[in-house]
Coordinates of C-alpha atoms and ligand atoms in Angstrom, one line a residue:
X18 CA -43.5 -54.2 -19.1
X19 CA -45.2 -57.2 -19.4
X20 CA -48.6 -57.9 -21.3
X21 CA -51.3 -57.6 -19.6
X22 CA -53.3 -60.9 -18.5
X23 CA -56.8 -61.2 -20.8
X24 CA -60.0 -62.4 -19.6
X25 CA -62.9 -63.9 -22.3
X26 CA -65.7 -63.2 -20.7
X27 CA -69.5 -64.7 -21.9
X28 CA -72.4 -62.8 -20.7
X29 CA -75.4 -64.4 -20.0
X30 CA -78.7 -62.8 -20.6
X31 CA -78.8 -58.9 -22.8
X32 CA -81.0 -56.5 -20.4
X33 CA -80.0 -53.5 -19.0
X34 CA -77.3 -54.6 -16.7
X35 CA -75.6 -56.7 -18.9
X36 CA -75.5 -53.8 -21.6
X37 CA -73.9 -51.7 -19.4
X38 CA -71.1 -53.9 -17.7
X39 CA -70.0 -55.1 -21.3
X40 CA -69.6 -51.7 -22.4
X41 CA -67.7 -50.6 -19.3
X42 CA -65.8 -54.4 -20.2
X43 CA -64.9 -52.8 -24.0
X44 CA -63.5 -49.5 -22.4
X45 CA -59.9 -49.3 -22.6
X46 CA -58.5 -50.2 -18.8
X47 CA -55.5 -47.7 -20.1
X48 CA -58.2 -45.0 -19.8
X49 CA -58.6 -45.6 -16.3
X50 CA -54.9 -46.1 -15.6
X51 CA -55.0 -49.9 -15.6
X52 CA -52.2 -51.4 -17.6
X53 CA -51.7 -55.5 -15.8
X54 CA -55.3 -56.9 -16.9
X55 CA -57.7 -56.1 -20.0
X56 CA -60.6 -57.7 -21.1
X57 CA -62.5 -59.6 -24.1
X58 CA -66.2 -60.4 -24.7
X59 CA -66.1 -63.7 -26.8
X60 CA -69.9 -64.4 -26.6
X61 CA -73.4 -63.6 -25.6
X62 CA -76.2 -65.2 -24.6
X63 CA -80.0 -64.5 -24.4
X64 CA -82.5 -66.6 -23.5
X65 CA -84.8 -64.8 -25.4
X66 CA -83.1 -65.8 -29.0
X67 CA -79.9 -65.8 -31.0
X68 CA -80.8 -62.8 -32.6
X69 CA -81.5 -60.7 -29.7
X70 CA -77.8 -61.6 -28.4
X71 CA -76.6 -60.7 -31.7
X72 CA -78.8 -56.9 -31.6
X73 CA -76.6 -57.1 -28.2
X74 CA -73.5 -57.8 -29.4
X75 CA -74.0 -54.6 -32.3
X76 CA -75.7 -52.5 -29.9
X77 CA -72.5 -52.6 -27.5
X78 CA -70.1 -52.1 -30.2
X79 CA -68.5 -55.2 -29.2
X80 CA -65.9 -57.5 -31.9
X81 CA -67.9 -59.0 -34.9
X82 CA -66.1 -62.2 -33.7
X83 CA -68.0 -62.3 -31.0
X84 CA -70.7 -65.3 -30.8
X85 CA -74.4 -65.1 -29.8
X86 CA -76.0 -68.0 -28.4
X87 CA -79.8 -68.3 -28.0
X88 CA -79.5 -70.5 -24.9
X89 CA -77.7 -70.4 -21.8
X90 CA -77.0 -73.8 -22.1
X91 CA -74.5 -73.1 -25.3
X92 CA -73.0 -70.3 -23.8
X93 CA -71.8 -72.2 -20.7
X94 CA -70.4 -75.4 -22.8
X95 CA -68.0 -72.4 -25.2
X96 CA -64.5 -73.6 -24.6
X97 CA -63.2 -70.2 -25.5
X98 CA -65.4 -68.4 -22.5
X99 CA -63.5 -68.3 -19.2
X100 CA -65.5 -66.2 -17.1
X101 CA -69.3 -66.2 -17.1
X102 CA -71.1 -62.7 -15.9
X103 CA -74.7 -63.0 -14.9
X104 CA -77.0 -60.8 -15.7
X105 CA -80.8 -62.2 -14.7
X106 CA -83.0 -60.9 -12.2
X107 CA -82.2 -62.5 -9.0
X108 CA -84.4 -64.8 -9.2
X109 CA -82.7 -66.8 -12.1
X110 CA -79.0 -65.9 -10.3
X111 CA -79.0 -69.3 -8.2
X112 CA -79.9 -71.4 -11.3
X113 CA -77.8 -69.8 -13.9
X114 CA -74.6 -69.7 -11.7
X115 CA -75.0 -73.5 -11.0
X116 CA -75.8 -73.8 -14.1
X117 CA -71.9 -72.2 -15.1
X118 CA -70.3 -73.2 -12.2
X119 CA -71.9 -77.1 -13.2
X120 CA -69.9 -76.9 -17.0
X121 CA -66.9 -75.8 -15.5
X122 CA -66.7 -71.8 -15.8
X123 CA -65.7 -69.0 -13.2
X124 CA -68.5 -67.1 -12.3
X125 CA -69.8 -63.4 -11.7
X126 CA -72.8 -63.3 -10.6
X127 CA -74.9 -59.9 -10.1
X128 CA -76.6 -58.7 -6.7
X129 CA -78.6 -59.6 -5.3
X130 CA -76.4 -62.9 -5.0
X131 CA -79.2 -65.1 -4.8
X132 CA -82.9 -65.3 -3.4
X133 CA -82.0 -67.3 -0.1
X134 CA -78.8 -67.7 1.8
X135 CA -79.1 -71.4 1.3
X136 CA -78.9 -70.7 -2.5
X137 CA -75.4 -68.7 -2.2
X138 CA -74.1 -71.4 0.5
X139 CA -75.0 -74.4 -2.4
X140 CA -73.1 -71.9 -4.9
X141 CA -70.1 -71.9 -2.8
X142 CA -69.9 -75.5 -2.1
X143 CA -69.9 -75.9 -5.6
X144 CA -67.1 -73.2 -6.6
X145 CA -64.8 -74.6 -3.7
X146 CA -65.3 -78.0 -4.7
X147 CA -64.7 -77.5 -8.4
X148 CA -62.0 -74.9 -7.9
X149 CA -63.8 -72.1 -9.4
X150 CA -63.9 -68.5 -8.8
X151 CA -66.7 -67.5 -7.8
X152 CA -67.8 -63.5 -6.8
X153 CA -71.2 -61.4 -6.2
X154 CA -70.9 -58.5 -8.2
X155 CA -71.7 -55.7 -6.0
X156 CA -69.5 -53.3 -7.9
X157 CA -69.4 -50.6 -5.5
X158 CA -66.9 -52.5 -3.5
X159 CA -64.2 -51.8 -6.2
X160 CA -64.3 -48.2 -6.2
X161 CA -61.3 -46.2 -5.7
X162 CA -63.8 -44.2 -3.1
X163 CA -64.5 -47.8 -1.5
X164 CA -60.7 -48.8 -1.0
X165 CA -60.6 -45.2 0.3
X166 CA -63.0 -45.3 3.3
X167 CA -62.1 -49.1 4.3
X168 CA -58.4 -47.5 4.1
X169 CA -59.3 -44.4 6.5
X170 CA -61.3 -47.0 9.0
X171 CA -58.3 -49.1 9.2
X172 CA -56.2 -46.4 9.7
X173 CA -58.0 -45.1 12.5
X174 CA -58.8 -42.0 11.0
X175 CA -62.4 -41.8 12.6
X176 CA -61.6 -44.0 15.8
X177 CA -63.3 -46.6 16.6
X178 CA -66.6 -46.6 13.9
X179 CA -69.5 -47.0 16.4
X180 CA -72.4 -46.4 13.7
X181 CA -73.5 -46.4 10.2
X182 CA -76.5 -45.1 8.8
X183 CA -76.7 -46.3 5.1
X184 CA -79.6 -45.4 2.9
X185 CA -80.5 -46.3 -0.8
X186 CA -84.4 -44.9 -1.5
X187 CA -85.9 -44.7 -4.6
X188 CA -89.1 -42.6 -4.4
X189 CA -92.0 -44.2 -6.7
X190 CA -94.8 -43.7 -4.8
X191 CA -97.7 -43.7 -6.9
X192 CA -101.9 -42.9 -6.1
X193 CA -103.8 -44.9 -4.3
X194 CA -101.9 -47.0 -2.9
X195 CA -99.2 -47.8 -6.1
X196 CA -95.9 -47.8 -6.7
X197 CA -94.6 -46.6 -10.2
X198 CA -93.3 -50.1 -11.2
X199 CA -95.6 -51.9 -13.2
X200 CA -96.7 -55.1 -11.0
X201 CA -94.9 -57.6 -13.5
X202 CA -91.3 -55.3 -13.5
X203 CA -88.5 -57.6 -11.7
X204 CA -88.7 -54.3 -8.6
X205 CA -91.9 -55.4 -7.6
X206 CA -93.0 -58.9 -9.3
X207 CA -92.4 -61.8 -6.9
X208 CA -91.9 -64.5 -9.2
X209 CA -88.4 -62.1 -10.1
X210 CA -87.5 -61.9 -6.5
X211 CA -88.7 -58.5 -6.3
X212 CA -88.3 -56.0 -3.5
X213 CA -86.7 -53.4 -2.5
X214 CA -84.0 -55.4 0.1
X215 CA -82.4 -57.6 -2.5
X216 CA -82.2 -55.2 -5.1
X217 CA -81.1 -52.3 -3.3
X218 CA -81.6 -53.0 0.6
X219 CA -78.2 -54.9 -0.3
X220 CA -76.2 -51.6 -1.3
X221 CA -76.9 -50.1 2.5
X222 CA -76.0 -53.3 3.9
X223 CA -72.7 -53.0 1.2
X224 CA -71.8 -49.8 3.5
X225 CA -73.1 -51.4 7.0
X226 CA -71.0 -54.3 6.4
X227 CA -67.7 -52.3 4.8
X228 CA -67.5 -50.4 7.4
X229 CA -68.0 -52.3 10.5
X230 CA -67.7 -55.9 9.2
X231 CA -65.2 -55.9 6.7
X232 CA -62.7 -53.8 8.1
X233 CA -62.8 -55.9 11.6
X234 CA -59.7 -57.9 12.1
X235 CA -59.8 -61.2 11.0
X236 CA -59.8 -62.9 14.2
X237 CA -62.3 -60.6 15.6
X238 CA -65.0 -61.1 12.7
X239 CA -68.3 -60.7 14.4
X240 CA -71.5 -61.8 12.6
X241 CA -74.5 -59.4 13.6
X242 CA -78.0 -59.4 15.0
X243 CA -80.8 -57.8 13.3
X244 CA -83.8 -56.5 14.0
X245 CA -86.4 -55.3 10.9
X246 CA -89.7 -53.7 10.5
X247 CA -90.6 -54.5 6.8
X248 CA -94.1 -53.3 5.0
X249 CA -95.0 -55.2 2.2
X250 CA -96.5 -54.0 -1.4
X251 CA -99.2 -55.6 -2.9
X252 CA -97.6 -58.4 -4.8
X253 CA -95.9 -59.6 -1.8
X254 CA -92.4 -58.0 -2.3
X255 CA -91.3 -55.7 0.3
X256 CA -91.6 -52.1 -0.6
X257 CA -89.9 -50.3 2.4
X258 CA -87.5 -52.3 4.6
X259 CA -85.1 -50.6 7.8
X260 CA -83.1 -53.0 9.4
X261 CA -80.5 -52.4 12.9
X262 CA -78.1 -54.6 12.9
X263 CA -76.0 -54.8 16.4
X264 CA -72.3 -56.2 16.3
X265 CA -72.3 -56.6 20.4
X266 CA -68.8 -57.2 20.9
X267 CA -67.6 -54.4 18.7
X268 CA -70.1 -51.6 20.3
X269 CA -71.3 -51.1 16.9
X270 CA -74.9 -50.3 14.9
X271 CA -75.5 -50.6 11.0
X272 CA -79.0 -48.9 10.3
X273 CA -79.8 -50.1 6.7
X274 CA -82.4 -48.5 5.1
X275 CA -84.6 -48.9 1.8
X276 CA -87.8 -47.9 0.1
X277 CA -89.6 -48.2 -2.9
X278 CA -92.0 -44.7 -1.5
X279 CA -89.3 -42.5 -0.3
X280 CA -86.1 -41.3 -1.7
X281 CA -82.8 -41.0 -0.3
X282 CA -81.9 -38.8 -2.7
X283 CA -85.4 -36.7 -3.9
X284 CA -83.7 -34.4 -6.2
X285 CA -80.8 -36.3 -7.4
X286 CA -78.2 -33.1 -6.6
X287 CA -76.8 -33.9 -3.3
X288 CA -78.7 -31.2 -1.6
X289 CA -80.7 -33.8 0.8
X290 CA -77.0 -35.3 2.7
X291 CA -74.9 -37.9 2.3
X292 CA -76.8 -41.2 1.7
X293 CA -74.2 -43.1 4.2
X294 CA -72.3 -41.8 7.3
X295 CA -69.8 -44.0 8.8
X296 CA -69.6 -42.6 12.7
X297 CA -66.6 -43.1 14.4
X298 CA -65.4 -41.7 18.2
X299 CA -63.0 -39.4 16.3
X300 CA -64.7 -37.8 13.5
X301 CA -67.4 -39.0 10.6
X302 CA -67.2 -40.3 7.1
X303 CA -69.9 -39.0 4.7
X304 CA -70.6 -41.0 1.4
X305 CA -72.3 -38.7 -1.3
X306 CA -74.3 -39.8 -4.2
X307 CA -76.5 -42.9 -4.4
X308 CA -74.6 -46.1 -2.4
X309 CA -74.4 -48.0 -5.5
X310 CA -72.5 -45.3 -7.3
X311 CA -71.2 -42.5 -4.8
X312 CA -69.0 -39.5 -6.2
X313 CA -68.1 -37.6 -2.8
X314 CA -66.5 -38.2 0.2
X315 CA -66.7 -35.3 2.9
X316 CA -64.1 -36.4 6.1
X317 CA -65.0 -34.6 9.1
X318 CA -62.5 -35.4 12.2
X319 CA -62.8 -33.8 15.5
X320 CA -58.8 -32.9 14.8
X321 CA -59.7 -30.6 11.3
X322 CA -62.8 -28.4 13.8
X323 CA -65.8 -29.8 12.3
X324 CA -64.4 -28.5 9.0
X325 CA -64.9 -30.9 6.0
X326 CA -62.1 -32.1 4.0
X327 CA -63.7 -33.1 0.3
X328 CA -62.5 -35.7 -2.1
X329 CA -64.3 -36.1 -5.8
X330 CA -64.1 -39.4 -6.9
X331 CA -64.9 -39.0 -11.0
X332 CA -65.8 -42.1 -12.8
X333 CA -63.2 -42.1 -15.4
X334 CA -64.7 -42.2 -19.1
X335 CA -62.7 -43.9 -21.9
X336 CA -63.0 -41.0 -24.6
X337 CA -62.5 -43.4 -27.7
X338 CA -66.1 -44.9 -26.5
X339 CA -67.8 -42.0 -25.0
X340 CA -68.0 -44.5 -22.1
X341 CA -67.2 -45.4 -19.3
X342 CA -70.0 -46.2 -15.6
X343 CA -68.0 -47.8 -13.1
X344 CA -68.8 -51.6 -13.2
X345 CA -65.3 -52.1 -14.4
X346 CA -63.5 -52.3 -11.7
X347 CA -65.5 -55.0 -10.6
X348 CA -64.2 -56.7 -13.9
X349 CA -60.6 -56.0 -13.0
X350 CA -60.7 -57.5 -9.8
X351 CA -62.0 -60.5 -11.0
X352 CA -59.5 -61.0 -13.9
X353 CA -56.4 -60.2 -10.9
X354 CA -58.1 -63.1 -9.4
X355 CA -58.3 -65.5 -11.9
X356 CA -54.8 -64.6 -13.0
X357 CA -53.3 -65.3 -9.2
X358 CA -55.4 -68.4 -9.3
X359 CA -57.4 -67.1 -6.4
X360 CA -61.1 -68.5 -6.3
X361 CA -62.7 -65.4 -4.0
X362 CA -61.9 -61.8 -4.2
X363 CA -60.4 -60.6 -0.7
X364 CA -62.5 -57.3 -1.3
X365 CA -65.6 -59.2 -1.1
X366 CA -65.0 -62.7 0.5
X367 CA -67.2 -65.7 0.6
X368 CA -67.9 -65.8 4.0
X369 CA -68.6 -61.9 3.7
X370 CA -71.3 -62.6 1.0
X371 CA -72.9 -65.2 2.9
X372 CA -73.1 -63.4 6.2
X373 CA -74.9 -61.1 4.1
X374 CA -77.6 -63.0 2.8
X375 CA -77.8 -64.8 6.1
X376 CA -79.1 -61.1 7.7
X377 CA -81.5 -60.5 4.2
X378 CA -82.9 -63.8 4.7
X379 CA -83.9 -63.6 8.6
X380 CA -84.7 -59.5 7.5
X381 CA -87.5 -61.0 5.0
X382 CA -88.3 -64.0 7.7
X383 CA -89.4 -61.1 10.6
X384 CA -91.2 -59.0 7.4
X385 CA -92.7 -62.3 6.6
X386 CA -91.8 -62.1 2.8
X387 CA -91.8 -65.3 0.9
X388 CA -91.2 -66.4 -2.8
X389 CA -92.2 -69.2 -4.9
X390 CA -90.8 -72.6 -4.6
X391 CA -89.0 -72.3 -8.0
X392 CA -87.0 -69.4 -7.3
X393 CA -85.8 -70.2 -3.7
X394 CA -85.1 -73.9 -4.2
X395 CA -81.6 -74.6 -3.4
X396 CA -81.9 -77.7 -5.7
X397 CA -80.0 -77.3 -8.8
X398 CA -82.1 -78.1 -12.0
X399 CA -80.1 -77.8 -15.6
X400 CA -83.7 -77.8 -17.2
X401 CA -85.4 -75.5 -14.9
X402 CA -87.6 -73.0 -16.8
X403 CA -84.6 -70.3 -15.3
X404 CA -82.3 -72.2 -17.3
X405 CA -84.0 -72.8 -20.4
X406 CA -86.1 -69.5 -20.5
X407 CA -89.2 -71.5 -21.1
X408 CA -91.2 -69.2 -19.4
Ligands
LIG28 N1 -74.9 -53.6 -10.5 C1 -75.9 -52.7 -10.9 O1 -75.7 -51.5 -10.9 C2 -77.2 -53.2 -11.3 C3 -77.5 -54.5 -11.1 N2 -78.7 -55.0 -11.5 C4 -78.9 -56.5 -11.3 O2 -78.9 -57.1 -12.5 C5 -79.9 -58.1 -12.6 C6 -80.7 -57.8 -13.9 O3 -81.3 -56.6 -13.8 P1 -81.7 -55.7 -15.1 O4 -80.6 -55.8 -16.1 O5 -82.1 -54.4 -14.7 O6 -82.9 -56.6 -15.7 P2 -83.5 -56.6 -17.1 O7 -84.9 -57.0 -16.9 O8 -83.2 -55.4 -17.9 O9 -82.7 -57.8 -17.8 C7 -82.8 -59.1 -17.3 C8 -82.4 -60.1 -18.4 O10 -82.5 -61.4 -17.9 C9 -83.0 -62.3 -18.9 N3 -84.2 -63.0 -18.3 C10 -84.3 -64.3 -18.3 N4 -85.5 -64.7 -17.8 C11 -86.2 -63.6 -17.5 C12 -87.4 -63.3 -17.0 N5 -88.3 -64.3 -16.7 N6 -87.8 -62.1 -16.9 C13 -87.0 -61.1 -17.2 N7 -85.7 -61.2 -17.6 C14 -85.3 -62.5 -17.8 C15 -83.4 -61.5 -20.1 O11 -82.3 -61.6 -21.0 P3 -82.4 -62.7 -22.2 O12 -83.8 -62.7 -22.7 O13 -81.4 -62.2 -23.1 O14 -82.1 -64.1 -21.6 C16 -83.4 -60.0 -19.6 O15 -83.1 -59.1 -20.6 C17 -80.7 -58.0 -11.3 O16 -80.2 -59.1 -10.5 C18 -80.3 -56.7 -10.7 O17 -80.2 -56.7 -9.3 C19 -79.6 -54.3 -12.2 C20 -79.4 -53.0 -12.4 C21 -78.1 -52.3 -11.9
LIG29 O1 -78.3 -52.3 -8.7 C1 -79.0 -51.4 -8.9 O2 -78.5 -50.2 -8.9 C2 -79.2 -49.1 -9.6 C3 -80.7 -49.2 -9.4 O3 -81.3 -48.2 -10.1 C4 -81.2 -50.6 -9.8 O4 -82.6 -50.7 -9.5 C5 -80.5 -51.6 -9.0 O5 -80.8 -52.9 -9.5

């Protein structure tokens, strides 16, 4: 057998997110019974300071080879990085990408993509014209449950799929009028791009558009119509956000739902439903578990008698790190991609991602949500306080 192809990844910025996709990055891929890619973390960034990436670096358990930068700036100029993962709050993702794509790396960039659709369209010019690869990390995409559902679409298993109801709630409702999210956390704060659509309005639409975009044939890709009703919180963000999005030619509604109040989920134990159903004429797909990290599918066809047929979908743990959350596929995909030279995953296509922002963009325009100037320019800016962290 051949030796598997090796990514060097450099991860830009140390919060939560990027904690948690570099560990997934130092499992073993063996442990999840991958054996043609692996992958390396060469360096880390953090805006912050050098010595917060380097507390990263230990607190992930990753090589003592591995260098910390205190700038993005050096990160992106490391000849040894091939792949650059982004890990800032949305706000910063348009800047910092750019700022990658600019010096010459392949890029993965964390959802939401960016703040405007104009933003992600600039990105893509940019990858396509400097031969990069470039690929929103909405890591649910990569599941093994994910291939499984776009498999039973395609296969007709459900019929024709005439609705999806996708929901992903968090319930933080707070007295008097509050939400439990401090008014300067990225959820809420509008200066981060804040809001419950972009951070997790986008997982519903991940299911909407999975299962009646994505899995339409090529030539038949139809871009959808939406309607939204969108209340706003206090600082300007959108705190609950429902959105029907009509596909006319392909008889087809995505209801996308998301709330900062209410939860989709209120007791985190499955007993409330399945967060998505994907309705076809023949039978019904049920997603359980949160839509950014579902466990369960339930398949109920008009053929079995309404009786559920039940597939666990574990998230494999690599025992040697006690680790192991899921973002990895995500990782594998990208490193089959850069090994086959290809500059867009098929799973989640640039057209697919743009589409996608075009519907968030006119969602916030009929909720009449707007953020600052800084954060939704689509002009790039190497010294812009996103790059530099001069905040
Ligand atoms: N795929 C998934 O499951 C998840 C994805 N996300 C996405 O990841 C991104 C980051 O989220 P998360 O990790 O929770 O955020 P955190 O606030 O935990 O971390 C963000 C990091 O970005 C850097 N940063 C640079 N400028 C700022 C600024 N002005 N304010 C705050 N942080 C700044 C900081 O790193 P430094 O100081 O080192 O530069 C900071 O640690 C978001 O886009 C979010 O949507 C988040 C959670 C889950
Ligand atoms: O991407 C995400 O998934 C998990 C949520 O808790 C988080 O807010 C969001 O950013």
């Amino acid at each position: 057998m051949s030796s598997p192809y090796t990514v060097r990844w450099g991860i830009l910025a140390t919060g939560w997110i990027a904690e948690t996709f570099t560990k997934d990055l130092l499992t073993n891929p063996a442990s999840r019974g991958v054996h043609d890619v692996r992958h390396e973390v060469v360096a880390v960034s953090s805006s912050s300071s050098k010595d917060r990436a380097a507390e990263f670096i230990k607190k992930v358990d990753a090589p003592s080879s591995t260098k910390a930068y205190g700038s993005y700036h050096e990160l992106v100029a490391d000849p040894d990085v091939d792949i650059i993962y982004v890990a800032t709050p949305h706000s910063h993702h348009f800047q910092n990408a750019m700022l990658a794509l600019d010096a010459g790396k392949n890029v993965l960039c964390e959802k939401s993509l960016t703040v405007t659709a104009a933003q992600t369209r600039k990105l893509i010019e940019t990858a396509r014209s400097k031969n990069l690869f470039f690929m929103e990390a909405v890591w649910t995409r990569y599941f093994p449950l994910s291939i499984k559902v776009r498999e039973l679409i395609t296969s007709g298993a459900i019929g024709n799929v005439y609705r999806t109801i996708a929901d992903l709630s968090v319930g933080r409702d707070a007295p008097e009028g509050k939400i439990d999210f401090a008014d300067s956390n990225r959820m809420v704060n509008a200066d981060l791009a804040g809001g419950a659509l972009l951070d997790l309005g986008i997982y519903a639409l991940t299911w909407v558009f999975q299962s009646l975009y994505h899995t339409q044939p090529e030539t038949e890709k139809e871009a959808p119509t939406v309607i939204a009703a969108v209340n706003k919180y206090h600082t300007g963000a959108d705190e609950t956000t429902s959105m029907i999005l009509q596909f006319p030619k392909h008889k087809s509604h995505g209801i996308a739902l998301t709330s900062l109040r209410v939860a989709s989920e209120p007791d985190s134990k499955d007993t409330a439903g399945a967060s998505i159903r994907i309705q076809g004429g023949l039978g019904e797909i049920q997603v359980v578990g949160p839509a950014y990290r579902p466990h369960q599918l339930r398949i109920i066809t008009k053929e079995s008698d309404g009786k559920a047929e039940v597939i666990d979908f574990p998230i494999p743990k690599d025992e040697a790190r006690n680790w192991g959350h899921g973002m990895f596929w995500e990782a594998d995909e990208a490193a089959r991609c850069l090994r086959d030279g290809q500059k867009e995953s098929k799973t989640l296509p640039w057209s697919e991602s743009m589409v996608i922002m075009e519907v968030m963009d006119e969602t916030l325009r009929q909720g009449g949500v707007t953020y600052p100037e800084l954060i939704s320019t689509d002009v790039f800016d190497p010294q812009s306080p996103l790059n530099t962290g001069k905040r």
